[in-house]
Amino acid sequence: MRKQMMAGAAALLVGGLTAMPAAEAANGDTLKAVKERGTLLCTGHNGSYLGFAEVDDEGKWHGFDIDLCRAFAMAIFGTEYEDHLKIVPIGWAQRFPSLQSGDIDVIIKATGWTYNRDTDLGVQFSRPYLLAPARVMTRKDLGAESIADLEGGTICVPAGTTIERYVVEYAAAKDLDIEFLPIEKTEETDAAYLSGRCDGYGQWDVVLATVRLKADDPDAHVILPDVMNVEPIAMGMRSGDDNFVDIANWLLNAFWMAEVNGITADNVDEMKADPPNPGVAKLLGVTPGIGSQLGLEDDWAYNVIKAFGNFNDIWERNVGMDSPYKLDRGINSTYKDGGLFYPLVLD
Amino acid sequence: MSAPGLAEQIASDADEMEAPGRRDPFGTLRQRLIGSPLQSAVSFVGIAIVAVIVWHLLDWGVFNAVFFATEGPKSCEGATGACWAIIDARWRLIFFGLYPYELQWRSGLACIVLVAVGILSCVPRFWHASRLSALWLGGFATFYVLMRGGIFGLAPVSEEKWGGLSLTVFIFAAGVLVGMPMAIAGALLRRSRLPVIAGSFGLVIDCVRSLPLVTILFTAAVIVPFVLPEWLQGDKLYRVIFGFALFFSAYQAEIIRGGMQAIPPGQDEAARALGLGYWRRTFLITLPQAFRNALPPTISQFVITFKETSLVIIVGFFEIMASGNAAYGTGDWGFAYIEVYTFIALVYFVFVFSLSRYGAFLERTMRVGLH
């Protein structure tokens, strides 16, 4: 109850803020401010968000979004970026006001690109870097092969999220008689599902993979194939600063380009010595130009690939096979592996 | 009823009315628990239920538990009890949050300094305005230098990396310390003889009390930067502490005012008749008695405030609840959240219970002083 009041109060305030004119940034402002300040302010989490922002035994950040924060800082400040990046712990409700007030420069926090955020909240988004498919997990012993088989059962959903809406709408569209149990706190939702209180659990598949890990026997759970919706996850920046959005887009692009060209952290030096095509030559700074138009050095893409690998490496390290979550990339692969992602043309 | 029967009745009534503790406590206990067959049965069932619960708790928390993370997260594989290995592996994260690992001794020391100052200021010998203020100023200065660094050769650590127990204790101590003078001022002003002042401060106090703490914290952390010029903002941490102090002071002001109203008006009049001025009347007559009267609710307000520090998690601070969340928030440790929350509950318990016991001690000493 108190949690709900808190969320209500926060929502009220955020709602109130939207009435304020959103601060517009001018083209190039953010990069200039970041360089003058000597620090990029990127989003962390108030606690941890599995796979995306976690803290290790030594209090250091790790995760998918954290890697992107680091790469962003490295693109601007070069390889000695460590002292030039502040990962600011921030709550969900705080993201957009904090971006507007300048507490952070970029939101890289598993944030979906929505109309309201794009317009009213004055946020400008990068290309989506992930698609989060909303799916339902269930116990194998129930024998369900699709959500329709869960008719008459109960599905737990995180209260007040877009997921809740997707699951309810999906069931309504298919005219399924399913009871929904919205729960506010993630741990409680997990516990409700794992204890058998609910037959199904509606969430992004990334999150479901983390929940499955908590079960006594992870193999006893299956994520049903129905994709109820996908939410594009993108970086958020202040509206009006095209330069900063360009940096974000070409940063992501560098990772995809490295992937489809087979560039990894290990072979990036060989590739740089002997680029296989003009695009790679430009990407790695052999032929000049990838930095200057963005206000960066020409070796920024080389640096981030050398440090973080290509997009697949970031995936595998944080949520894929090299992580505890063992999530396969599916639609998040590049077109070469049957996924939906692709690099832009570097000419 | 025969005369001896009546005498017995009176005698046993007198026994029952006798102050507890003066009789053999075990005798009373025996009489209460197994005085009659029905009492025996009820006692037995009650004890059996408690025993079963305690047994299960011990079974989970001690006998079948894994205490040491010798093999990292794998240590708890196959264990049926609690996995305290997570505390063994990640206690530094819980206590110090994101504070740089090599420098965590500073955070620990800073926390100890603040707690020590808190304990010292509980000792009656320090109850002197100048001593207390010197103690707390010194305590906060030491805390700040240790945590923030940047001088005496200490590497600087900016506020967004502060966390864990040190941050919780700091927010509590600073909030209460800033809030208490505000509360005293608020209480005095609300009792002002000038209706405009009394009315307006009453309004301010009631307004602050009518807002949820979360709203105040959110405003301080997120909205103030839109309103105030940059040089007036200060770090988010200090804005939030001010918000905390404001909220605490509104409640505490009412508690103190309650304590003042319990003082017979004759006291103030007598002091006036002796020719004491306003400040001396206030600080020598009214406030000491008001605090004495208001001690139980004040302690309970302290306890509430300590626990409410966990709300700063929603404005993005890494206090002990958040660092606990981060401690179990990895794929490897995700299953052990109950252990982490139990551990944090114990930490809270140590602080809150000490506060309550200190309150009880104060009440005893002060009552002795009264007689």
XYZ file of C-alpha atoms in Angstrom:
718
model
C 0.000 0.000 0.000
C 2.727 2.403 0.994
C 4.622 1.394 -2.136
C 1.601 2.299 -4.194
C 1.279 5.630 -2.469
C 4.926 6.291 -3.162
C 4.547 5.415 -6.781
C 1.402 7.539 -6.913
C 3.153 10.510 -5.408
C 6.078 10.117 -7.753
C 3.787 9.756 -10.749
C 1.909 12.874 -9.678
C 5.145 14.820 -9.530
C 6.397 13.535 -12.814
C 3.003 14.383 -14.258
C 3.324 17.871 -12.833
C 6.743 18.230 -14.366
C 5.489 17.456 -17.809
C 3.450 20.640 -17.582
C 6.719 22.571 -17.358
C 8.294 23.483 -20.645
C 10.825 20.791 -21.418
C 14.323 22.208 -21.491
C 15.561 22.158 -25.058
C 19.213 21.589 -25.688
C 20.820 23.228 -28.700
C 22.840 21.246 -31.228
C 26.238 20.379 -29.758
C 25.423 21.749 -26.285
C 25.638 18.473 -24.443
C 28.994 17.400 -25.862
C 30.405 20.854 -25.114
C 29.069 20.764 -21.557
C 30.387 17.233 -21.022
C 33.848 18.177 -22.255
C 33.944 21.352 -20.175
C 32.819 19.484 -17.091
C 35.234 16.683 -17.864
C 32.584 14.135 -16.903
C 29.842 12.238 -18.676
C 26.876 11.671 -16.363
C 25.233 8.370 -17.183
C 22.448 6.409 -15.478
C 23.057 3.685 -12.930
C 20.349 2.077 -10.852
C 19.149 2.408 -7.261
C 20.032 -1.166 -6.480
C 20.512 -3.480 -9.386
C 18.671 -4.384 -12.539
C 19.691 -7.860 -13.533
C 21.870 -8.111 -16.586
C 21.736 -4.396 -17.301
C 23.142 -2.733 -14.194
C 24.593 -4.918 -11.480
C 27.162 -4.305 -8.764
C 29.973 -6.782 -8.096
C 31.551 -7.718 -4.749
C 33.837 -4.701 -4.983
C 31.045 -2.209 -5.576
C 31.812 -1.778 -9.281
C 29.086 -1.502 -11.892
C 28.610 -4.168 -14.561
C 25.972 -4.924 -17.136
C 24.666 -4.290 -20.599
C 23.649 -0.679 -20.039
C 26.762 0.006 -17.977
C 28.947 -1.235 -20.853
C 27.177 1.208 -23.147
C 27.714 4.034 -20.615
C 31.410 3.180 -20.496
C 31.676 3.003 -24.272
C 29.939 6.374 -24.539
C 32.434 7.929 -22.139
C 35.333 6.266 -23.931
C 34.142 7.587 -27.292
C 34.274 11.116 -25.882
C 37.301 10.975 -23.584
C 39.436 8.203 -25.055
C 40.854 5.142 -23.366
C 41.572 6.933 -20.073
C 37.868 7.563 -19.566
C 37.495 6.047 -16.084
C 37.763 9.346 -14.223
C 35.534 11.045 -16.767
C 32.442 8.928 -16.213
C 30.017 9.241 -13.338
C 27.434 6.505 -13.128
C 24.674 8.183 -11.176
C 22.347 5.857 -9.254
C 18.844 6.821 -10.259
C 15.316 5.488 -9.731
C 12.907 4.734 -12.575
C 10.584 7.660 -11.889
C 13.545 10.010 -11.737
C 15.016 9.308 -15.153
C 13.303 11.979 -17.225
C 13.252 14.861 -14.730
C 16.931 14.170 -14.005
C 17.748 14.310 -17.699
C 15.933 17.635 -18.020
C 17.557 19.142 -14.941
C 21.021 18.135 -16.153
C 21.698 15.617 -13.371
C 22.449 13.165 -16.155
C 23.452 13.571 -19.802
C 22.069 10.358 -21.206
C 19.580 7.712 -20.075
C 20.894 4.224 -20.773
C 18.596 2.352 -18.453
C 16.478 -0.279 -20.232
C 14.217 2.547 -21.311
C 11.488 2.066 -23.902
C 10.898 4.588 -26.668
C 7.333 5.819 -26.288
C 5.320 8.641 -27.818
C 4.785 10.444 -24.543
C 8.470 10.350 -23.648
C 9.410 11.476 -27.136
C 7.045 14.458 -27.195
C 5.791 15.639 -23.795
C 8.844 14.684 -21.775
C 11.231 16.285 -24.235
C 13.383 13.222 -24.745
C 15.112 12.402 -28.003
C 15.965 8.751 -28.552
C 18.807 6.954 -30.247
C 18.188 3.961 -32.487
C 16.758 1.127 -30.410
C 19.578 -1.166 -29.327
C 17.358 -3.947 -28.033
C 13.860 -5.182 -28.588
C 12.289 -6.454 -25.424
C 9.674 -9.074 -26.278
C 6.894 -9.411 -23.699
C 6.281 -13.098 -23.142
C 4.871 -15.419 -20.521
C 6.811 -18.017 -18.559
C 5.108 -21.054 -17.086
C 5.920 -24.344 -15.413
C 6.588 -27.208 -17.790
C 4.396 -29.590 -15.794
C 1.322 -27.545 -16.754
C 1.890 -28.694 -20.311
C 1.010 -25.323 -21.842
C 2.321 -24.641 -25.323
C 0.894 -21.179 -25.726
C -0.796 -18.560 -23.577
C -4.183 -19.871 -24.705
C -3.463 -23.074 -22.774
C -3.305 -21.074 -19.552
C -7.061 -20.328 -19.742
C -8.664 -20.523 -16.315
C -5.332 -19.898 -14.632
C -3.664 -16.866 -13.091
C -0.875 -14.785 -14.592
C 1.278 -12.559 -12.391
C 2.240 -9.230 -13.922
C 4.324 -6.302 -12.643
C 1.813 -3.642 -11.615
C 1.638 -0.343 -13.447
C 4.022 -1.291 -16.236
C 3.541 -1.533 -19.968
C 3.890 -5.307 -19.608
C 0.730 -5.419 -17.531
C -1.139 -3.674 -20.326
C 0.274 -5.941 -23.046
C -0.695 -9.134 -21.253
C -4.193 -7.941 -20.410
C -4.778 -6.632 -23.949
C -3.452 -9.827 -25.485
C -5.780 -11.963 -23.376
C -8.725 -9.670 -24.135
C -8.033 -9.771 -27.884
C -7.955 -13.557 -27.831
C -10.963 -13.635 -25.502
C -9.112 -15.739 -22.936
C -10.520 -16.171 -19.445
C -7.341 -15.561 -17.478
C -7.072 -13.946 -14.070
C -4.378 -11.306 -13.659
C -2.542 -10.569 -10.461
C -0.633 -7.277 -10.632
C 2.167 -7.065 -8.054
C 4.247 -3.978 -7.389
C 7.613 -5.237 -6.208
C 9.739 -7.429 -8.430
C 10.832 -9.813 -5.667
C 7.214 -10.333 -4.659
C 6.164 -11.042 -8.217
C 9.008 -13.522 -8.581
C 8.127 -15.197 -5.288
C 4.436 -15.369 -6.211
C 5.276 -17.159 -9.442
C 7.958 -19.431 -8.023
C 5.789 -20.463 -5.085
C 3.033 -21.498 -7.474
C 0.644 -18.670 -6.609
C 0.462 -17.906 -10.336
C 0.499 -20.284 -13.265
C 2.187 -17.802 -15.549
C 4.449 -14.801 -15.288
C 4.246 -12.020 -17.855
C 7.469 -10.062 -18.403
C 10.150 -9.308 -20.918
C 11.943 -12.504 -21.814
C 15.206 -10.981 -20.560
C 13.698 -10.615 -17.123
C 12.020 -14.009 -17.272
C 15.429 -15.558 -17.888
C 16.664 -13.997 -14.651
C 13.622 -15.259 -12.743
C 14.040 -18.753 -14.131
C 17.501 -18.742 -12.617
C 16.029 -18.359 -9.133
C 13.896 -21.487 -9.432
C 15.007 -24.651 -7.669
C 15.059 -26.341 -11.033
C 15.428 -23.804 -13.865
C 14.737 -26.515 -16.431
C 11.227 -26.957 -15.081
C 10.180 -23.603 -16.528
C 9.529 -22.636 -20.095
C 9.100 -19.241 -21.737
C 6.097 -19.563 -24.051
C 6.658 -18.568 -27.672
C 3.821 -15.998 -27.902
C 5.350 -12.549 -28.280
C 2.636 -10.259 -26.974
C 4.452 -7.084 -27.882
C 7.956 -5.778 -28.264
C 9.267 -2.680 -26.640
C 12.166 -0.942 -28.365
C 14.868 -0.040 -25.852
C 16.861 3.059 -26.717
C 19.135 5.675 -25.187
C 17.365 8.898 -24.186
C 18.845 12.374 -24.497
C 17.590 15.955 -24.244
C 15.619 17.011 -27.314
C 17.223 19.415 -29.725
C 20.796 18.193 -29.535
C 21.193 16.277 -32.780
C 24.950 16.011 -32.357
C 24.630 14.024 -29.157
C 22.030 11.708 -30.691
C 24.377 11.222 -33.657
C 27.144 10.168 -31.302
C 24.821 7.686 -29.602
C 23.643 6.263 -32.926
C 27.105 5.881 -34.422
C 28.392 4.398 -31.194
C 25.757 1.664 -31.438
C 26.404 1.422 -35.136
C 30.120 0.818 -34.563
C 29.259 -2.251 -32.484
C 26.899 -3.680 -35.111
C 29.305 -2.868 -37.904
C 32.081 -4.629 -36.056
C 29.817 -7.633 -35.607
C 28.737 -8.047 -39.218
C 32.342 -7.508 -40.373
C 33.684 -10.069 -37.924
C 35.710 -7.554 -35.922
C 36.329 -8.488 -32.290
C 38.441 -7.059 -29.503
C 41.110 -9.631 -30.333
C 41.433 -9.055 -34.063
C 40.725 -5.326 -34.204
C 44.434 -4.522 -34.529
C 44.859 -6.871 -37.500
C 41.733 -5.408 -39.081
C 43.109 -1.935 -38.586
C 46.437 -2.926 -40.161
C 44.704 -4.482 -43.145
C 41.082 -3.310 -43.449
C 38.966 -5.688 -45.599
C 36.785 -2.911 -47.039
C 36.590 0.907 -47.127
C 33.807 0.957 -44.516
C 35.937 -0.850 -41.948
C 38.905 1.352 -42.869
C 36.862 4.410 -42.001
C 35.320 2.805 -38.892
C 38.721 2.024 -37.416
C 40.141 5.414 -38.335
C 42.511 4.214 -41.077
C 40.916 6.678 -43.445
C 40.051 9.814 -41.462
C 36.600 11.255 -40.836
C 34.618 9.090 -38.415
C 35.361 11.386 -35.489
C 35.625 14.914 -36.820
C 31.996 15.326 -37.935
C 30.798 14.180 -34.517
C 33.252 16.277 -32.510
C 35.276 13.209 -31.495
C 38.719 11.802 -32.273
C 39.101 9.496 -35.250
C 40.123 6.534 -33.095
C 37.004 6.466 -30.926
C 35.400 3.495 -32.676
C 38.661 1.563 -32.641
C 38.976 2.229 -28.910
C 35.491 1.096 -27.946
C 35.705 -2.065 -30.077
C 39.109 -2.842 -28.608
C 37.715 -2.434 -25.105
C 34.192 -3.840 -25.394
C 34.214 -6.054 -28.478
C 31.323 -6.056 -30.944
C 27.605 -6.072 -30.192
C 27.470 -9.824 -29.833
C 30.287 -9.728 -27.256
C 28.377 -7.191 -25.183
C 25.281 -9.391 -25.382
C 27.016 -12.658 -24.510
C 29.010 -11.121 -21.663
C 26.034 -9.526 -19.934
C 22.907 -11.536 -20.711
C 23.966 -14.288 -23.099
C 25.895 -17.512 -22.840
C 28.839 -16.075 -20.874
C 26.424 -14.731 -18.235
C 24.306 -16.703 -15.787
C 21.169 -15.828 -17.792
C 22.002 -17.827 -20.944
C 19.567 -15.861 -23.062
C 19.798 -16.432 -26.792
C 19.680 -13.320 -28.936
C 16.695 -14.232 -31.099
C 15.256 -11.155 -32.756
C 18.020 -9.098 -31.179
C 20.576 -10.643 -33.561
C 21.740 -8.840 -36.661
C 20.084 -9.599 -40.003
C 22.901 -12.055 -40.747
C 21.609 -14.353 -38.005
C 17.948 -13.768 -38.748
C 17.499 -10.886 -36.311
C 16.172 -7.386 -36.765
C 19.307 -5.302 -36.280
C 21.624 -3.888 -38.916
C 24.425 -1.378 -39.197
C 23.958 1.918 -41.000
C 26.071 2.732 -44.019
C 29.413 4.303 -43.248
C 30.408 6.217 -46.361
C -18.853 -16.636 52.711
C -17.156 -17.518 55.945
C -14.814 -15.150 57.657
C -11.577 -17.168 57.039
C -12.579 -17.490 53.344
C -12.944 -13.747 53.078
C -9.618 -13.234 54.798
C -7.965 -15.596 52.335
C -9.594 -13.798 49.444
C -8.290 -10.448 50.662
C -4.860 -11.914 51.253
C -4.671 -13.361 47.749
C -5.950 -10.114 46.225
C -3.229 -8.313 48.122
C -0.748 -10.814 46.722
C -1.892 -10.121 43.203
C -1.679 -6.397 43.721
C 1.821 -6.624 45.020
C 4.338 -5.076 42.697
C 5.795 -7.686 40.356
C 9.389 -8.554 40.935
C 9.187 -8.415 44.687
C 7.948 -11.986 44.852
C 9.659 -15.093 43.640
C 9.147 -14.639 39.866
C 9.213 -18.352 39.149
C 6.532 -18.966 41.728
C 4.248 -16.470 40.016
C 5.092 -17.925 36.634
C 4.325 -21.438 37.815
C 1.027 -20.297 39.276
C 0.034 -18.443 36.097
C 1.076 -21.112 33.611
C 0.098 -24.373 35.271
C -2.246 -23.274 38.035
C -5.177 -25.317 36.706
C -5.560 -28.088 34.117
C -6.998 -25.627 31.605
C -4.115 -23.216 32.141
C -1.673 -26.082 31.759
C -3.255 -27.129 28.479
C -3.276 -23.586 27.076
C 0.319 -23.075 28.198
C 1.394 -26.326 26.637
C -0.213 -25.568 23.289
C 1.235 -22.052 23.294
C 4.725 -23.230 24.142
C 4.485 -26.007 21.567
C 3.538 -23.522 18.817
C 6.389 -21.186 19.752
C 8.785 -24.122 19.931
C 7.801 -25.341 16.463
C 8.289 -21.860 15.009
C 11.624 -21.385 16.758
C 12.733 -24.841 15.692
C 11.943 -24.133 12.068
C 13.681 -20.771 12.250
C 16.789 -22.331 13.759
C 16.614 -25.171 11.304
C 16.543 -22.697 8.436
C 18.787 -20.013 9.843
C 21.424 -22.073 11.678
C 21.412 -25.854 11.391
C 20.952 -26.184 7.639
C 22.421 -22.826 6.749
C 25.581 -22.191 4.768
C 27.696 -19.503 6.411
C 30.787 -19.132 4.277
C 31.153 -18.404 0.599
C 34.123 -20.680 0.073
C 33.047 -21.424 -3.477
C 31.263 -18.198 -4.322
C 27.564 -18.492 -5.215
C 27.956 -22.244 -5.658
C 28.538 -22.611 -1.896
C 24.808 -22.884 -1.277
C 24.053 -25.575 -3.826
C 22.037 -28.327 -2.204
C 21.616 -26.459 1.080
C 18.098 -26.559 2.482
C 18.603 -23.708 4.933
C 19.573 -20.074 4.682
C 22.415 -19.052 2.415
C 24.367 -16.667 4.646
C 27.256 -17.110 2.246
C 25.888 -14.111 0.367
C 26.559 -11.945 3.424
C 30.041 -13.412 3.668
C 30.695 -12.639 0.006
C 28.964 -9.320 -0.303
C 28.861 -7.670 3.125
C 31.151 -4.920 1.950
C 28.729 -4.032 -0.806
C 25.854 -3.980 1.697
C 27.722 -1.795 4.191
C 29.559 0.529 1.819
C 27.576 0.530 -1.429
C 29.422 1.899 -4.427
C 32.251 3.406 -2.390
C 35.589 2.525 -4.055
C 36.684 -0.852 -2.774
C 40.232 0.063 -1.729
C 38.947 3.114 0.151
C 36.104 1.434 2.012
C 37.990 1.634 5.299
C 37.293 5.364 5.120
C 33.583 4.791 4.780
C 33.659 2.312 7.658
C 35.642 4.646 9.876
C 33.354 7.553 9.010
C 30.340 5.474 10.009
C 31.992 4.444 13.288
C 32.856 8.084 14.037
C 29.263 9.133 13.531
C 27.893 6.293 15.645
C 30.488 7.026 18.354
C 29.484 10.678 18.383
C 25.887 9.569 18.685
C 26.733 7.318 21.625
C 28.892 9.974 23.316
C 26.132 12.536 23.057
C 23.949 10.097 24.989
C 26.281 10.339 27.975
C 24.917 12.888 30.476
C 28.418 14.363 30.897
C 28.163 15.815 27.381
C 24.761 17.411 27.926
C 25.957 20.913 27.609
C 25.143 23.104 24.630
C 28.796 23.907 23.911
C 30.059 20.348 24.383
C 27.293 18.808 22.319
C 27.720 21.244 19.469
C 31.513 20.832 19.494
C 31.068 17.063 19.509
C 28.660 17.046 16.578
C 30.501 19.642 14.546
C 33.696 17.639 15.009
C 31.877 14.418 14.201
C 30.366 15.718 10.977
C 33.619 17.374 9.915
C 35.488 14.102 10.430
C 32.775 12.187 8.600
C 32.824 14.600 5.674
C 36.614 14.659 5.370
C 36.791 10.871 5.510
C 33.974 10.310 3.036
C 34.606 13.138 0.586
C 38.398 13.186 0.770
C 40.270 15.674 -1.364
C 42.413 16.951 1.514
C 45.089 15.435 3.774
C 46.136 13.251 0.855
C 42.803 11.391 0.781
C 41.590 10.633 -2.723
C 38.347 12.493 -3.474
C 35.150 10.418 -3.625
C 32.094 12.278 -4.878
C 28.717 11.979 -3.184
C 27.047 9.771 -5.783
C 29.402 6.978 -4.722
C 28.496 7.190 -1.048
C 26.329 4.393 0.110
C 25.364 1.615 2.424
C 25.175 1.946 6.177
C 27.395 5.043 6.271
C 24.921 6.905 4.083
C 21.929 5.710 6.104
C 23.520 6.824 9.373
C 24.647 10.127 7.860
C 21.223 10.992 6.462
C 19.610 10.116 9.777
C 22.101 12.000 11.947
C 22.248 15.059 9.720
C 18.488 15.113 9.235
C 17.789 14.942 12.947
C 20.511 17.394 13.852
C 19.390 20.001 11.350
C 15.765 19.235 12.071
C 15.881 19.505 15.864
C 16.666 23.262 16.077
C 14.084 23.834 13.377
C 11.601 21.844 15.444
C 12.328 23.842 18.607
C 11.981 27.096 16.694
C 8.789 25.839 15.099
C 7.274 24.830 18.421
C 8.182 28.145 20.080
C 6.929 30.195 17.158
C 3.679 28.298 17.009
C 3.121 29.195 20.667
C 3.997 32.828 20.030
C 1.756 35.467 21.588
C 1.542 37.245 18.246
C -1.338 35.636 16.372
C 0.182 36.309 12.924
C 3.381 34.426 13.784
C 1.623 31.628 15.636
C -0.876 31.252 12.812
C 1.602 31.295 9.967
C 3.993 28.832 11.606
C 1.065 26.603 12.474
C 0.156 26.692 8.810
C 3.708 25.881 7.708
C 3.969 22.951 10.117
C 0.603 21.572 9.117
C 1.404 21.958 5.430
C 4.661 20.026 5.753
C 2.916 17.364 7.813
C 0.195 16.981 5.234
C 2.715 16.085 2.510
C 4.040 12.555 2.123
C 7.763 12.337 2.856
C 8.330 10.850 -0.569
C 6.908 13.974 -2.206
C 9.245 16.190 -0.213
C 12.260 14.041 -1.059
C 11.337 13.928 -4.727
C 10.894 17.681 -4.794
C 14.228 18.245 -3.092
C 16.076 15.850 -5.358
C 14.456 16.384 -8.714
C 12.394 19.571 -8.835
C 14.579 22.038 -6.944
C 17.182 22.131 -9.780
C 14.475 23.511 -12.089
C 13.594 26.288 -9.648
C 16.785 27.438 -7.958
C 19.842 28.896 -9.648
C 22.775 26.509 -9.784
C 24.874 28.177 -7.088
C 22.043 27.758 -4.608
C 21.315 24.091 -5.292
C 24.117 22.229 -3.608
C 24.555 18.522 -4.117
C 21.454 16.368 -4.349
C 22.441 14.663 -1.102
C 22.298 17.869 0.922
C 19.027 18.941 -0.656
C 17.516 15.607 0.305
C 18.882 15.884 3.853
C 17.299 19.309 4.118
C 13.999 17.874 2.928
C 14.357 15.148 5.504
C 15.112 17.664 8.245
C 12.086 19.737 7.244
C 9.789 16.740 7.508
C 11.290 15.604 10.803
C 11.090 19.109 12.274
C 7.383 19.477 11.481
C 6.529 16.346 13.442
C 9.048 16.996 16.180
C 7.785 20.581 16.602
C 4.352 19.230 17.426
C 5.834 16.728 19.860
C 7.754 19.463 21.658
C 4.690 21.691 21.687
C 2.791 18.846 23.319
C 5.531 18.637 25.937
C 5.274 22.388 26.554
C 1.543 22.329 26.970
C 1.852 19.727 29.698
C 3.812 22.208 31.827
C 1.535 23.992 34.319
C 1.246 27.679 33.364
C 2.199 28.550 36.931
C 5.817 27.691 36.189
C 6.154 30.270 33.488
C 4.326 32.818 35.609
C 6.573 32.097 38.563
C 9.660 32.513 36.384
C 8.222 35.775 35.110
C 7.597 36.922 38.665
C 11.251 36.212 39.414
C 12.142 38.570 36.604
C 13.543 36.033 34.139
C 13.564 37.171 30.531
C 12.060 35.239 27.599
C 15.198 33.345 26.621
C 16.072 32.290 30.124
C 12.492 31.241 30.807
C 12.480 29.247 27.595
C 15.826 27.557 27.979
C 15.886 27.095 31.747
C 12.248 26.403 32.552
C 10.155 25.498 29.530
C 12.339 23.493 27.148
C 14.022 21.141 29.647
C 10.634 20.143 31.018
C 9.063 19.998 27.587
C 11.745 17.581 26.430
C 11.317 15.501 29.544
C 7.564 15.312 29.010
C 7.967 14.593 25.328
C 10.692 12.002 25.657
C 8.714 8.873 24.720
C 7.225 10.340 21.519
C 10.594 11.929 20.654
C 12.357 8.585 20.819
C 9.634 7.023 18.758
C 9.976 9.848 16.214
C 13.726 9.123 16.068
C 13.014 5.477 15.432
C 10.513 6.292 12.689
C 12.960 8.727 11.110
C 15.752 6.175 11.127
C 13.580 3.697 9.311
C 12.274 6.322 6.901
C 15.800 6.970 5.631
C 15.231 3.950 3.402
C 12.842 6.082 1.314
C 15.769 7.937 -0.267
C 16.172 4.858 -2.441
C 13.514 6.220 -4.799
C 15.510 9.365 -5.493
C 18.506 7.247 -6.367
C 20.587 6.962 -3.214
C 22.500 3.834 -2.455
C 21.597 3.577 1.221
C 21.594 0.196 2.911
C 18.315 -1.026 1.396
C 19.519 -0.177 -2.106
C 22.943 -1.706 -1.560
C 21.206 -4.787 -0.180
C 19.115 -4.889 -3.332
C 22.314 -4.662 -5.359
C 23.883 -7.400 -3.219
C 21.372 -10.028 -4.295
C 20.789 -8.362 -7.678
C 22.990 -10.561 -9.814
C 22.204 -13.695 -11.707
C 24.364 -15.701 -9.301
C 22.920 -14.450 -6.041
C 19.358 -13.643 -7.090
C 17.871 -16.458 -5.011
C 19.241 -15.153 -1.688
C 17.101 -12.045 -1.222
C 15.448 -13.307 1.960
C 18.856 -13.672 3.622
C 19.859 -10.163 2.582
C 16.632 -8.627 3.833
C 16.931 -10.583 7.090
C 20.458 -9.292 7.517
C 19.410 -5.701 6.847
C 16.513 -6.122 9.258
C 19.036 -7.178 11.903
C 21.158 -4.102 11.210
C 18.085 -1.887 11.552
C 17.163 -3.781 14.697
C 20.528 -3.105 16.318
C 20.131 0.627 15.725
C 16.457 0.947 16.536
C 16.593 -1.303 19.568
C 19.567 0.604 20.980
C 17.670 3.832 20.446
C 14.613 2.494 22.258
C 16.641 1.103 25.157
C 18.467 4.400 25.458
C 15.081 6.119 25.559
C 13.992 3.807 28.379
C 17.240 4.532 30.238
C 16.683 8.269 29.849
C 13.160 7.992 31.178
C 14.424 6.197 34.264
C 17.229 8.662 34.980
C 14.981 11.641 34.432
C 12.280 10.307 36.680
C 14.930 9.856 39.341
C 15.846 13.478 38.816
C 12.263 14.565 39.295
C 11.822 13.136 42.766
